[in-house]
PDB file of C-alpha atoms in Angstrom:
ATOM      1  CA  MET K   1     -27.813 -27.170 -38.122  1.00  0.00           C
ATOM      2  CA  THR K   2     -26.421 -24.366 -39.954  1.00  0.00           C
ATOM      3  CA  THR K   3     -28.037 -21.824 -37.369  1.00  0.00           C
ATOM      4  CA  THR K   4     -26.542 -23.707 -34.329  1.00  0.00           C
ATOM      5  CA  ARG K   5     -23.315 -23.898 -36.042  1.00  0.00           C
ATOM      6  CA  ARG K   6     -23.513 -20.211 -36.890  1.00  0.00           C
ATOM      7  CA  THR K   7     -24.754 -19.264 -33.236  1.00  0.00           C
ATOM      8  CA  PHE K   8     -21.948 -21.598 -31.841  1.00  0.00           C
ATOM      9  CA  LEU K   9     -19.246 -19.802 -33.979  1.00  0.00           C
ATOM     10  CA  ALA K  10     -20.578 -16.193 -33.014  1.00  0.00           C
ATOM     11  CA  GLN K  11     -20.594 -17.315 -29.261  1.00  0.00           C
ATOM     12  CA  ALA K  12     -17.373 -18.738 -29.436  1.00  0.00           C
ATOM     13  CA  GLY K  13     -16.064 -15.565 -31.238  1.00  0.00           C
ATOM     14  CA  LEU K  14     -17.398 -13.282 -28.627  1.00  0.00           C
ATOM     15  CA  ALA K  15     -15.852 -15.612 -25.786  1.00  0.00           C
ATOM     16  CA  ALA K  16     -12.534 -15.248 -27.502  1.00  0.00           C
ATOM     17  CA  ALA K  17     -13.192 -11.527 -27.730  1.00  0.00           C
ATOM     18  CA  GLY K  18     -13.669 -11.320 -24.073  1.00  0.00           C
ATOM     19  CA  ILE K  19     -10.687 -13.541 -23.437  1.00  0.00           C
ATOM     20  CA  MET K  20      -8.745 -10.715 -25.390  1.00  0.00           C
ATOM     21  CA  LEU K  21     -10.420  -7.770 -24.232  1.00  0.00           C
ATOM     22  CA  ALA K  22     -10.838  -8.585 -20.373  1.00  0.00           C
ATOM     23  CA  PRO K  23      -7.202  -8.312 -19.584  1.00  0.00           C
ATOM     24  CA  LYS K  24      -7.454  -4.869 -21.351  1.00  0.00           C
ATOM     25  CA  LEU K  25     -10.334  -3.376 -19.662  1.00  0.00           C
ATOM     26  CA  ALA K  26      -9.509  -4.726 -16.333  1.00  0.00           C
ATOM     27  CA  SER K  27      -5.987  -3.060 -16.770  1.00  0.00           C
ATOM     28  CA  ALA K  28      -7.140   0.403 -16.352  1.00  0.00           C
ATOM     29  CA  LYS K  29      -7.633  -0.171 -12.676  1.00  0.00           C
ATOM     30  CA  SER K  30      -3.719   0.143 -12.491  1.00  0.00           C
ATOM     31  CA  PRO K  31      -2.689   2.123 -15.032  1.00  0.00           C
ATOM     32  CA  ASN K  32       0.941   2.056 -13.535  1.00  0.00           C
ATOM     33  CA  GLY K  33       1.426  -1.568 -12.792  1.00  0.00           C
ATOM     34  CA  ILE K  34       1.650  -3.200  -9.418  1.00  0.00           C
ATOM     35  CA  GLY K  35       3.995  -2.280  -6.883  1.00  0.00           C
ATOM     36  CA  ILE K  36       5.732  -3.871  -3.622  1.00  0.00           C
ATOM     37  CA  GLN K  37       6.195  -2.466  -0.396  1.00  0.00           C
ATOM     38  CA  LEU K  38      10.210  -3.080   0.015  1.00  0.00           C
ATOM     39  CA  TYR K  39       9.690  -4.084   3.620  1.00  0.00           C
ATOM     40  CA  SER K  40       8.770  -7.321   2.321  1.00  0.00           C
ATOM     41  CA  LEU K  41      12.337  -7.830   1.664  1.00  0.00           C
ATOM     42  CA  ARG K  42      14.114  -5.974   4.806  1.00  0.00           C
ATOM     43  CA  ASP K  43      16.328  -9.227   5.303  1.00  0.00           C
ATOM     44  CA  GLN K  44      18.048  -8.983   1.951  1.00  0.00           C
ATOM     45  CA  LEU K  45      18.062  -5.163   1.197  1.00  0.00           C
ATOM     46  CA  PRO K  46      20.789  -4.364   3.702  1.00  0.00           C
ATOM     47  CA  LYS K  47      23.346  -7.263   2.284  1.00  0.00           C
ATOM     48  CA  ASP K  48      22.206  -6.034  -1.534  1.00  0.00           C
ATOM     49  CA  VAL K  49      20.196  -3.435  -2.101  1.00  0.00           C
ATOM     50  CA  LYS K  50      20.859  -3.314  -5.841  1.00  0.00           C
ATOM     51  CA  GLY K  51      20.531  -7.244  -6.358  1.00  0.00           C
ATOM     52  CA  VAL K  52      17.104  -6.812  -4.634  1.00  0.00           C
ATOM     53  CA  ILE K  53      16.255  -4.003  -6.935  1.00  0.00           C
ATOM     54  CA  VAL K  54      17.125  -5.824  -9.756  1.00  0.00           C
ATOM     55  CA  ALA K  55      15.154  -9.092  -8.486  1.00  0.00           C
ATOM     56  CA  VAL K  56      11.888  -7.105  -7.791  1.00  0.00           C
ATOM     57  CA  ALA K  57      11.594  -5.704 -11.398  1.00  0.00           C
ATOM     58  CA  LYS K  58      12.434  -9.037 -12.688  1.00  0.00           C
ATOM     59  CA  ALA K  59       9.564 -10.665 -10.598  1.00  0.00           C
ATOM     60  CA  GLY K  60       7.268  -8.079 -12.582  1.00  0.00           C
ATOM     61  CA  TYR K  61       6.948  -4.988 -10.648  1.00  0.00           C
ATOM     62  CA  LYS K  62       6.634  -1.388 -11.851  1.00  0.00           C
ATOM     63  CA  GLU K  63       6.629   0.342  -8.507  1.00  0.00           C
ATOM     64  CA  VAL K  64       8.412   0.199  -5.502  1.00  0.00           C
ATOM     65  CA  GLU K  65       7.294   1.478  -1.887  1.00  0.00           C
ATOM     66  CA  THR K  66       9.919   2.533   0.110  1.00  0.00           C
ATOM     67  CA  PHE K  67      10.601   2.319   4.139  1.00  0.00           C
ATOM     68  CA  GLY K  68      13.310   3.050   6.634  1.00  0.00           C
ATOM     69  CA  TYR K  69      15.000   6.294   5.096  1.00  0.00           C
ATOM     70  CA  SER K  70      17.313   8.216   7.354  1.00  0.00           C
ATOM     71  CA  LYS K  71      19.303  11.411   6.322  1.00  0.00           C
ATOM     72  CA  GLN K  72      22.600   9.529   7.918  1.00  0.00           C
ATOM     73  CA  ASN K  73      22.389   5.863   6.122  1.00  0.00           C
ATOM     74  CA  GLY K  74      19.977   7.151   2.799  1.00  0.00           C
ATOM     75  CA  PHE K  75      18.157   4.155   1.275  1.00  0.00           C
ATOM     76  CA  TRP K  76      20.437   0.919   2.911  1.00  0.00           C
ATOM     77  CA  GLY K  77      23.713   3.256   2.152  1.00  0.00           C
ATOM     78  CA  LEU K  78      22.509   4.852  -0.957  1.00  0.00           C
ATOM     79  CA  THR K  79      21.856   8.585  -1.049  1.00  0.00           C
ATOM     80  CA  ALA K  80      18.260   9.298  -2.432  1.00  0.00           C
ATOM     81  CA  LYS K  81      19.791  10.392  -5.585  1.00  0.00           C
ATOM     82  CA  GLU K  82      21.504   7.040  -5.946  1.00  0.00           C
ATOM     83  CA  PHE K  83      18.659   5.274  -5.068  1.00  0.00           C
ATOM     84  CA  SER K  84      16.505   6.883  -7.676  1.00  0.00           C
ATOM     85  CA  ALA K  85      19.043   6.464 -10.288  1.00  0.00           C
ATOM     86  CA  LEU K  86      19.035   2.375  -9.422  1.00  0.00           C
ATOM     87  CA  LEU K  87      15.068   2.309  -9.805  1.00  0.00           C
ATOM     88  CA  LYS K  88      15.422   4.113 -13.365  1.00  0.00           C
ATOM     89  CA  GLN K  89      18.042   1.857 -14.356  1.00  0.00           C
ATOM     90  CA  ASN K  90      15.630  -1.188 -13.716  1.00  0.00           C
ATOM     91  CA  GLY K  91      12.618   0.903 -14.801  1.00  0.00           C
ATOM     92  CA  LEU K  92      10.904   1.239 -11.395  1.00  0.00           C
ATOM     93  CA  LYS K  93       8.903   4.153  -9.976  1.00  0.00           C
ATOM     94  CA  SER K  94       8.292   4.857  -6.666  1.00  0.00           C
ATOM     95  CA  PRO K  95       5.043   6.494  -6.267  1.00  0.00           C
ATOM     96  CA  SER K  96       5.182   6.452  -2.413  1.00  0.00           C
ATOM     97  CA  GLY K  97       7.404   5.765   0.870  1.00  0.00           C
ATOM     98  CA  HIS K  98       6.627   5.024   4.441  1.00  0.00           C
ATOM     99  CA  TYR K  99       8.369   7.894   6.631  1.00  0.00           C
ATOM    100  CA  GLY K 100       7.742   7.871  10.190  1.00  0.00           C
ATOM    101  CA  LEU K 101       6.432  11.053  11.712  1.00  0.00           C
ATOM    102  CA  ASP K 102       6.167  10.458  15.399  1.00  0.00           C
ATOM    103  CA  GLU K 103       8.682  13.029  16.256  1.00  0.00           C
ATOM    104  CA  TYR K 104       6.876  15.691  14.329  1.00  0.00           C
ATOM    105  CA  PHE K 105       3.548  14.812  15.754  1.00  0.00           C
ATOM    106  CA  SER K 106       4.997  14.840  19.194  1.00  0.00           C
ATOM    107  CA  THR K 107       7.101  17.771  19.212  1.00  0.00           C
ATOM    108  CA  GLY K 108       6.497  19.560  16.046  1.00  0.00           C
ATOM    109  CA  LYS K 109      10.094  19.562  15.145  1.00  0.00           C
ATOM    110  CA  MET K 110      10.632  19.572  11.498  1.00  0.00           C
ATOM    111  CA  ASP K 111      14.178  18.323  11.213  1.00  0.00           C
ATOM    112  CA  GLU K 112      13.356  14.487  10.303  1.00  0.00           C
ATOM    113  CA  PHE K 113      10.146  15.669   8.431  1.00  0.00           C
ATOM    114  CA  ASP K 114      12.199  17.803   6.113  1.00  0.00           C
ATOM    115  CA  SER K 115      14.782  15.308   5.460  1.00  0.00           C
ATOM    116  CA  TYR K 116      11.610  13.031   4.308  1.00  0.00           C
ATOM    117  CA  ILE K 117      10.432  15.763   2.000  1.00  0.00           C
ATOM    118  CA  GLU K 118      13.458  16.115   0.388  1.00  0.00           C
ATOM    119  CA  ALA K 119      14.266  12.435  -0.166  1.00  0.00           C
ATOM    120  CA  ALA K 120      10.574  11.821  -1.488  1.00  0.00           C
ATOM    121  CA  LYS K 121      10.997  14.780  -3.671  1.00  0.00           C
ATOM    122  CA  ILE K 122      14.241  13.369  -5.350  1.00  0.00           C
ATOM    123  CA  LEU K 123      12.689  10.038  -5.885  1.00  0.00           C
ATOM    124  CA  GLY K 124       9.603  11.662  -7.600  1.00  0.00           C
ATOM    125  CA  GLN K 125       7.046  10.258  -4.713  1.00  0.00           C
ATOM    126  CA  THR K 126       3.698  11.653  -4.947  1.00  0.00           C
ATOM    127  CA  TYR K 127       2.873  10.472  -1.061  1.00  0.00           C
ATOM    128  CA  ILE K 128       4.659  10.453   2.236  1.00  0.00           C
ATOM    129  CA  VAL K 129       2.639   7.654   4.137  1.00  0.00           C
ATOM    130  CA  VAL K 130       2.620   7.434   7.997  1.00  0.00           C
ATOM    131  CA  PRO K 131       3.424   3.724   8.489  1.00  0.00           C
ATOM    132  CA  SER K 132       2.203   3.601  12.149  1.00  0.00           C
ATOM    133  CA  LEU K 133       2.184   5.721  15.283  1.00  0.00           C
ATOM    134  CA  ASN K 134       3.694   5.382  18.778  1.00  0.00           C
ATOM    135  CA  GLY K 135       0.886   3.979  20.824  1.00  0.00           C
ATOM    136  CA  ASP K 136       1.526   6.912  23.544  1.00  0.00           C
ATOM    137  CA  LEU K 137       0.378   9.441  21.100  1.00  0.00           C
ATOM    138  CA  ILE K 138      -3.192   7.883  20.574  1.00  0.00           C
ATOM    139  CA  LYS K 139      -4.406   6.765  23.940  1.00  0.00           C
ATOM    140  CA  THR K 140      -7.547   8.733  24.359  1.00  0.00           C
ATOM    141  CA  ALA K 141     -10.275  10.029  22.174  1.00  0.00           C
ATOM    142  CA  ALA K 142      -9.158  13.419  22.594  1.00  0.00           C
ATOM    143  CA  ASP K 143      -5.586  12.176  21.263  1.00  0.00           C
ATOM    144  CA  PHE K 144      -7.213  11.024  18.348  1.00  0.00           C
ATOM    145  CA  LYS K 145      -8.780  14.466  17.289  1.00  0.00           C
ATOM    146  CA  SER K 146      -5.125  16.211  18.112  1.00  0.00           C
ATOM    147  CA  ILE K 147      -3.641  13.605  15.725  1.00  0.00           C
ATOM    148  CA  ALA K 148      -6.147  14.049  12.996  1.00  0.00           C
ATOM    149  CA  ALA K 149      -5.723  17.846  13.352  1.00  0.00           C
ATOM    150  CA  LYS K 150      -1.664  17.336  13.204  1.00  0.00           C
ATOM    151  CA  MET K 151      -1.895  15.259  10.392  1.00  0.00           C
ATOM    152  CA  ASN K 152      -3.771  18.060   8.302  1.00  0.00           C
ATOM    153  CA  GLN K 153      -0.782  20.178   9.273  1.00  0.00           C
ATOM    154  CA  ALA K 154       1.619  17.889   7.958  1.00  0.00           C
ATOM    155  CA  ALA K 155      -0.253  17.395   4.739  1.00  0.00           C
ATOM    156  CA  THR K 156      -0.692  21.033   4.610  1.00  0.00           C
ATOM    157  CA  ILE K 157       3.375  21.188   4.577  1.00  0.00           C
ATOM    158  CA  CYS K 158       3.330  18.295   2.114  1.00  0.00           C
ATOM    159  CA  LYS K 159       1.212  20.135  -0.271  1.00  0.00           C
ATOM    160  CA  LYS K 160       3.571  22.903  -0.458  1.00  0.00           C
ATOM    161  CA  HIS K 161       6.020  20.903  -1.588  1.00  0.00           C
ATOM    162  CA  GLY K 162       4.111  19.083  -4.461  1.00  0.00           C
ATOM    163  CA  LEU K 163       3.465  16.030  -2.089  1.00  0.00           C
ATOM    164  CA  LYS K 164       0.457  14.433  -0.411  1.00  0.00           C
ATOM    165  CA  LEU K 165       0.066  12.682   3.115  1.00  0.00           C
ATOM    166  CA  GLY K 166      -0.665   9.264   3.603  1.00  0.00           C
ATOM    167  CA  TYR K 167      -1.773   6.738   6.561  1.00  0.00           C
ATOM    168  CA  HIS K 168      -1.251   3.137   6.361  1.00  0.00           C
ATOM    169  CA  ASN K 169      -3.124   1.008   8.650  1.00  0.00           C
ATOM    170  CA  HIS K 170      -2.453  -1.941  11.096  1.00  0.00           C
ATOM    171  CA  ASN K 171      -5.437  -3.092  13.186  1.00  0.00           C
ATOM    172  CA  PHE K 172      -5.195  -1.333  16.399  1.00  0.00           C
ATOM    173  CA  GLU K 173      -6.950   1.610  15.025  1.00  0.00           C
ATOM    174  CA  TRP K 174     -10.267  -0.116  15.437  1.00  0.00           C
ATOM    175  CA  LYS K 175      -9.641  -0.554  19.235  1.00  0.00           C
ATOM    176  CA  GLU K 176     -12.701   1.443  20.743  1.00  0.00           C
ATOM    177  CA  VAL K 177     -12.045   4.353  23.068  1.00  0.00           C
ATOM    178  CA  GLU K 178     -14.535   6.412  24.460  1.00  0.00           C
ATOM    179  CA  GLY K 179     -17.097   5.480  22.038  1.00  0.00           C
ATOM    180  CA  THR K 180     -15.003   5.850  18.811  1.00  0.00           C
ATOM    181  CA  THR K 181     -11.903   4.234  17.265  1.00  0.00           C
ATOM    182  CA  PHE K 182      -8.754   6.204  16.040  1.00  0.00           C
ATOM    183  CA  TYR K 183      -9.493   5.075  12.245  1.00  0.00           C
ATOM    184  CA  ASP K 184     -13.155   6.539  12.221  1.00  0.00           C
ATOM    185  CA  THR K 185     -11.449   9.782  13.857  1.00  0.00           C
ATOM    186  CA  ILE K 186      -9.030  10.271  11.062  1.00  0.00           C
ATOM    187  CA  LEU K 187     -11.402   9.634   8.440  1.00  0.00           C
ATOM    188  CA  LYS K 188     -13.679  11.769   9.837  1.00  0.00           C
ATOM    189  CA  TYR K 189     -11.343  15.334  10.648  1.00  0.00           C
ATOM    190  CA  THR K 190      -8.479  14.838   8.132  1.00  0.00           C
ATOM    191  CA  ASP K 191      -9.250  16.871   4.826  1.00  0.00           C
ATOM    192  CA  PRO K 192     -10.082  14.054   1.821  1.00  0.00           C
ATOM    193  CA  LYS K 193      -8.466  16.508  -0.418  1.00  0.00           C
ATOM    194  CA  LEU K 194      -5.016  16.557   1.682  1.00  0.00           C
ATOM    195  CA  VAL K 195      -4.895  13.323   3.405  1.00  0.00           C
ATOM    196  CA  ALA K 196      -4.874   9.989   1.347  1.00  0.00           C
ATOM    197  CA  MET K 197      -5.402   6.667   3.158  1.00  0.00           C
ATOM    198  CA  GLU K 198      -3.315   3.702   2.192  1.00  0.00           C
ATOM    199  CA  MET K 199      -5.538   0.848   3.280  1.00  0.00           C
ATOM    200  CA  ASP K 200      -3.744  -2.335   4.506  1.00  0.00           C
ATOM    201  CA  ILE K 201      -6.605  -5.082   3.423  1.00  0.00           C
ATOM    202  CA  TYR K 202      -4.827  -7.482   5.596  1.00  0.00           C
ATOM    203  CA  TRP K 203      -5.038  -5.842   8.572  1.00  0.00           C
ATOM    204  CA  VAL K 204      -8.599  -4.892   8.089  1.00  0.00           C
ATOM    205  CA  VAL K 205      -9.829  -8.147   7.549  1.00  0.00           C
ATOM    206  CA  ARG K 206      -7.330  -9.019  10.909  1.00  0.00           C
ATOM    207  CA  ALA K 207      -9.432  -6.421  12.793  1.00  0.00           C
ATOM    208  CA  GLY K 208     -12.737  -8.309  11.918  1.00  0.00           C
ATOM    209  CA  LYS K 209     -14.036  -5.352   9.446  1.00  0.00           C
ATOM    210  CA  ASP K 210     -14.884  -5.647   5.883  1.00  0.00           C
ATOM    211  CA  PRO K 211     -12.744  -3.472   3.535  1.00  0.00           C
ATOM    212  CA  ILE K 212     -15.899  -3.029   1.231  1.00  0.00           C
ATOM    213  CA  GLU K 213     -18.084  -1.541   3.921  1.00  0.00           C
ATOM    214  CA  ILE K 214     -15.307   0.992   4.730  1.00  0.00           C
ATOM    215  CA  PHE K 215     -14.875   1.930   0.688  1.00  0.00           C
ATOM    216  CA  LYS K 216     -18.629   2.348   0.544  1.00  0.00           C
ATOM    217  CA  LYS K 217     -18.717   4.583   3.913  1.00  0.00           C
ATOM    218  CA  HIS K 218     -15.514   6.958   2.376  1.00  0.00           C
ATOM    219  CA  PRO K 219     -15.499   6.467  -1.247  1.00  0.00           C
ATOM    220  CA  GLY K 220     -12.587   7.871  -3.112  1.00  0.00           C
ATOM    221  CA  ARG K 221     -10.348   7.868  -0.098  1.00  0.00           C
ATOM    222  CA  PHE K 222      -8.003   5.057  -0.628  1.00  0.00           C
ATOM    223  CA  ALA K 223      -5.749   5.919  -2.819  1.00  0.00           C
ATOM    224  CA  MET K 224      -3.374   2.947  -2.417  1.00  0.00           C
ATOM    225  CA  VAL K 225      -3.869  -0.333  -0.908  1.00  0.00           C
ATOM    226  CA  HIS K 226      -1.139  -2.862   0.559  1.00  0.00           C
ATOM    227  CA  ILE K 227      -2.222  -6.410  -0.779  1.00  0.00           C
ATOM    228  CA  LYS K 228      -1.061  -9.433   1.490  1.00  0.00           C
ATOM    229  CA  ASP K 229      -3.077 -12.518   1.840  1.00  0.00           C
ATOM    230  CA  MET K 230      -3.729 -14.225   4.908  1.00  0.00           C
ATOM    231  CA  ASP K 231      -2.314 -17.930   5.436  1.00  0.00           C
ATOM    232  CA  LYS K 232      -5.893 -20.104   5.832  1.00  0.00           C
ATOM    233  CA  SER K 233      -4.778 -22.205   8.826  1.00  0.00           C
ATOM    234  CA  ASN K 234      -2.703 -19.526  10.695  1.00  0.00           C
ATOM    235  CA  HIS K 235      -4.168 -15.821  10.342  1.00  0.00           C
ATOM    236  CA  ASP K 236      -1.318 -14.537  12.028  1.00  0.00           C
ATOM    237  CA  LEU K 237       0.956 -15.607   9.168  1.00  0.00           C
ATOM    238  CA  ASN K 238       1.147 -13.917   5.411  1.00  0.00           C
ATOM    239  CA  THR K 239       0.809 -16.466   2.367  1.00  0.00           C
ATOM    240  CA  GLU K 240       1.176 -15.485  -1.575  1.00  0.00           C
ATOM    241  CA  ILE K 241      -1.806 -13.681  -3.286  1.00  0.00           C
ATOM    242  CA  GLY K 242      -4.475 -16.056  -4.272  1.00  0.00           C
ATOM    243  CA  THR K 243      -3.492 -18.730  -1.883  1.00  0.00           C
ATOM    244  CA  GLY K 244      -4.899 -17.716   1.146  1.00  0.00           C
ATOM    245  CA  ALA K 245      -8.241 -16.531   2.792  1.00  0.00           C
ATOM    246  CA  ILE K 246      -8.892 -13.179   1.170  1.00  0.00           C
ATOM    247  CA  ASP K 247     -10.978 -12.431  -1.340  1.00  0.00           C
ATOM    248  CA  PHE K 248      -8.932  -9.985  -3.370  1.00  0.00           C
ATOM    249  CA  LYS K 249     -11.161 -10.320  -6.486  1.00  0.00           C
ATOM    250  CA  LYS K 250     -14.233  -9.351  -4.496  1.00  0.00           C
ATOM    251  CA  ILE K 251     -12.638  -6.632  -2.751  1.00  0.00           C
ATOM    252  CA  LEU K 252     -10.287  -5.125  -5.375  1.00  0.00           C
ATOM    253  CA  GLY K 253     -13.818  -5.448  -7.579  1.00  0.00           C
ATOM    254  CA  GLN K 254     -14.380  -2.291  -5.997  1.00  0.00           C
ATOM    255  CA  ALA K 255     -11.474  -0.096  -6.835  1.00  0.00           C
ATOM    256  CA  LYS K 256     -13.178   2.784  -8.604  1.00  0.00           C
ATOM    257  CA  LEU K 257     -15.396   3.214  -5.371  1.00  0.00           C
ATOM    258  CA  ALA K 258     -12.386   3.163  -3.224  1.00  0.00           C
ATOM    259  CA  GLY K 259     -10.598   5.413  -5.455  1.00  0.00           C
ATOM    260  CA  ILE K 260      -7.532   3.093  -5.754  1.00  0.00           C
ATOM    261  CA  LYS K 261      -4.516   4.278  -7.850  1.00  0.00           C
ATOM    262  CA  HIS K 262      -1.640   2.316  -6.575  1.00  0.00           C
ATOM    263  CA  TYR K 263      -1.661  -1.582  -5.810  1.00  0.00           C
ATOM    264  CA  ILE K 264       1.094  -2.447  -3.330  1.00  0.00           C
ATOM    265  CA  VAL K 265       2.131  -6.238  -2.523  1.00  0.00           C
ATOM    266  CA  GLU K 266       3.348  -6.752   0.937  1.00  0.00           C
ATOM    267  CA  GLN K 267       4.093 -10.052   2.517  1.00  0.00           C
ATOM    268  CA  GLU K 268       5.603  -9.456   6.147  1.00  0.00           C
ATOM    269  CA  ASN K 269       6.753 -13.260   6.520  1.00  0.00           C
ATOM    270  CA  PHE K 270       7.533 -16.285   4.408  1.00  0.00           C
ATOM    271  CA  THR K 271       6.959 -19.651   5.047  1.00  0.00           C
ATOM    272  CA  ASN K 272       9.272 -22.523   3.666  1.00  0.00           C
ATOM    273  CA  ILE K 273       9.319 -20.461   0.140  1.00  0.00           C
ATOM    274  CA  ASP K 274      12.101 -18.325  -1.167  1.00  0.00           C
ATOM    275  CA  PRO K 275      11.247 -14.840  -0.659  1.00  0.00           C
ATOM    276  CA  TYR K 276      12.054 -14.064  -4.152  1.00  0.00           C
ATOM    277  CA  VAL K 277       9.929 -16.912  -5.816  1.00  0.00           C
ATOM    278  CA  SER K 278       7.195 -15.715  -3.341  1.00  0.00           C
ATOM    279  CA  ILE K 279       6.955 -12.126  -4.768  1.00  0.00           C
ATOM    280  CA  ALA K 280       7.222 -13.367  -8.320  1.00  0.00           C
ATOM    281  CA  LYS K 281       4.207 -15.557  -7.583  1.00  0.00           C
ATOM    282  CA  SER K 282       1.946 -13.136  -5.902  1.00  0.00           C
ATOM    283  CA  ALA K 283       2.764 -10.658  -8.902  1.00  0.00           C
ATOM    284  CA  SER K 284       1.980 -13.403 -11.767  1.00  0.00           C
ATOM    285  CA  TYR K 285      -1.588 -14.082  -9.514  1.00  0.00           C
ATOM    286  CA  LEU K 286      -2.535 -10.182  -9.712  1.00  0.00           C
ATOM    287  CA  LYS K 287      -1.451  -9.875 -13.372  1.00  0.00           C
ATOM    288  CA  THR K 288      -3.357 -13.364 -14.598  1.00  0.00           C
ATOM    289  CA  LYS K 289      -6.172 -13.662 -12.474  1.00  0.00           C
ATOM    290  CA  LEU K 290      -6.955  -9.881 -11.580  1.00  0.00           C
ATOM    291  CA  TYR K 291      -5.360  -8.146 -14.553  1.00  0.00           C
ATOM    292  CA  LEU K 292      -3.994  -5.619 -12.636  1.00  0.00           C
TER     293      LEU K 292
END
């Protein structure tokens, strides 16, 4: 009886220690804290940019990924310096931003690109991420290789300024053209030291692909991931992390293999829920269930 009791207490102690240690061990995967792509709150930002940033911080996020910057309007009416100050006031950092480079890729003009570099440096960002591409730029396999080469050129320019280039996927990248796909092409022909991939896990699943298999084929390439869940009944819709059809525990369990440094929540649509409640629920799930 004593041995049994001693064994039970020892096992209980180990279990308790495991509960105590698990978050600390797992949190090593995300030393930066979880982030959010501000596109999730695109309807709210133009009305009250300061209020949105306060709400994002209160929801438990430590990082934000920007979008929509222009030299004329800045970040929703704030200059890069003003927006940077706003983030700092709320304890937020911005490791990356989405900046459209269609003009640079199609004409080679640097006007917009230069303004993006300037803004990224003011915000202390590491990555200038290409959010998508004009379909006219990638119609053929030759186009794929041409854009890959231009991505390397853009990444070289970024490097001169202490930045890195990133690429964010949707699902069109897996449309097969002349025996290949755009995604396979850029993974093959872009320099891993210069071009980081931002995997949008939702869109990978929507394309019928397995994120883990992609990690295995291209280990260490995925510095960032977009985490948005897929509604179980309607795959066209997003839902709060942990309530949908995507097994994030399994996928993000391969974070080390993938090379993930930044975990970024994004929700493109909200169904019967306040967006601020939604982003808080997603943050809570990632912290309490995945220990990010």
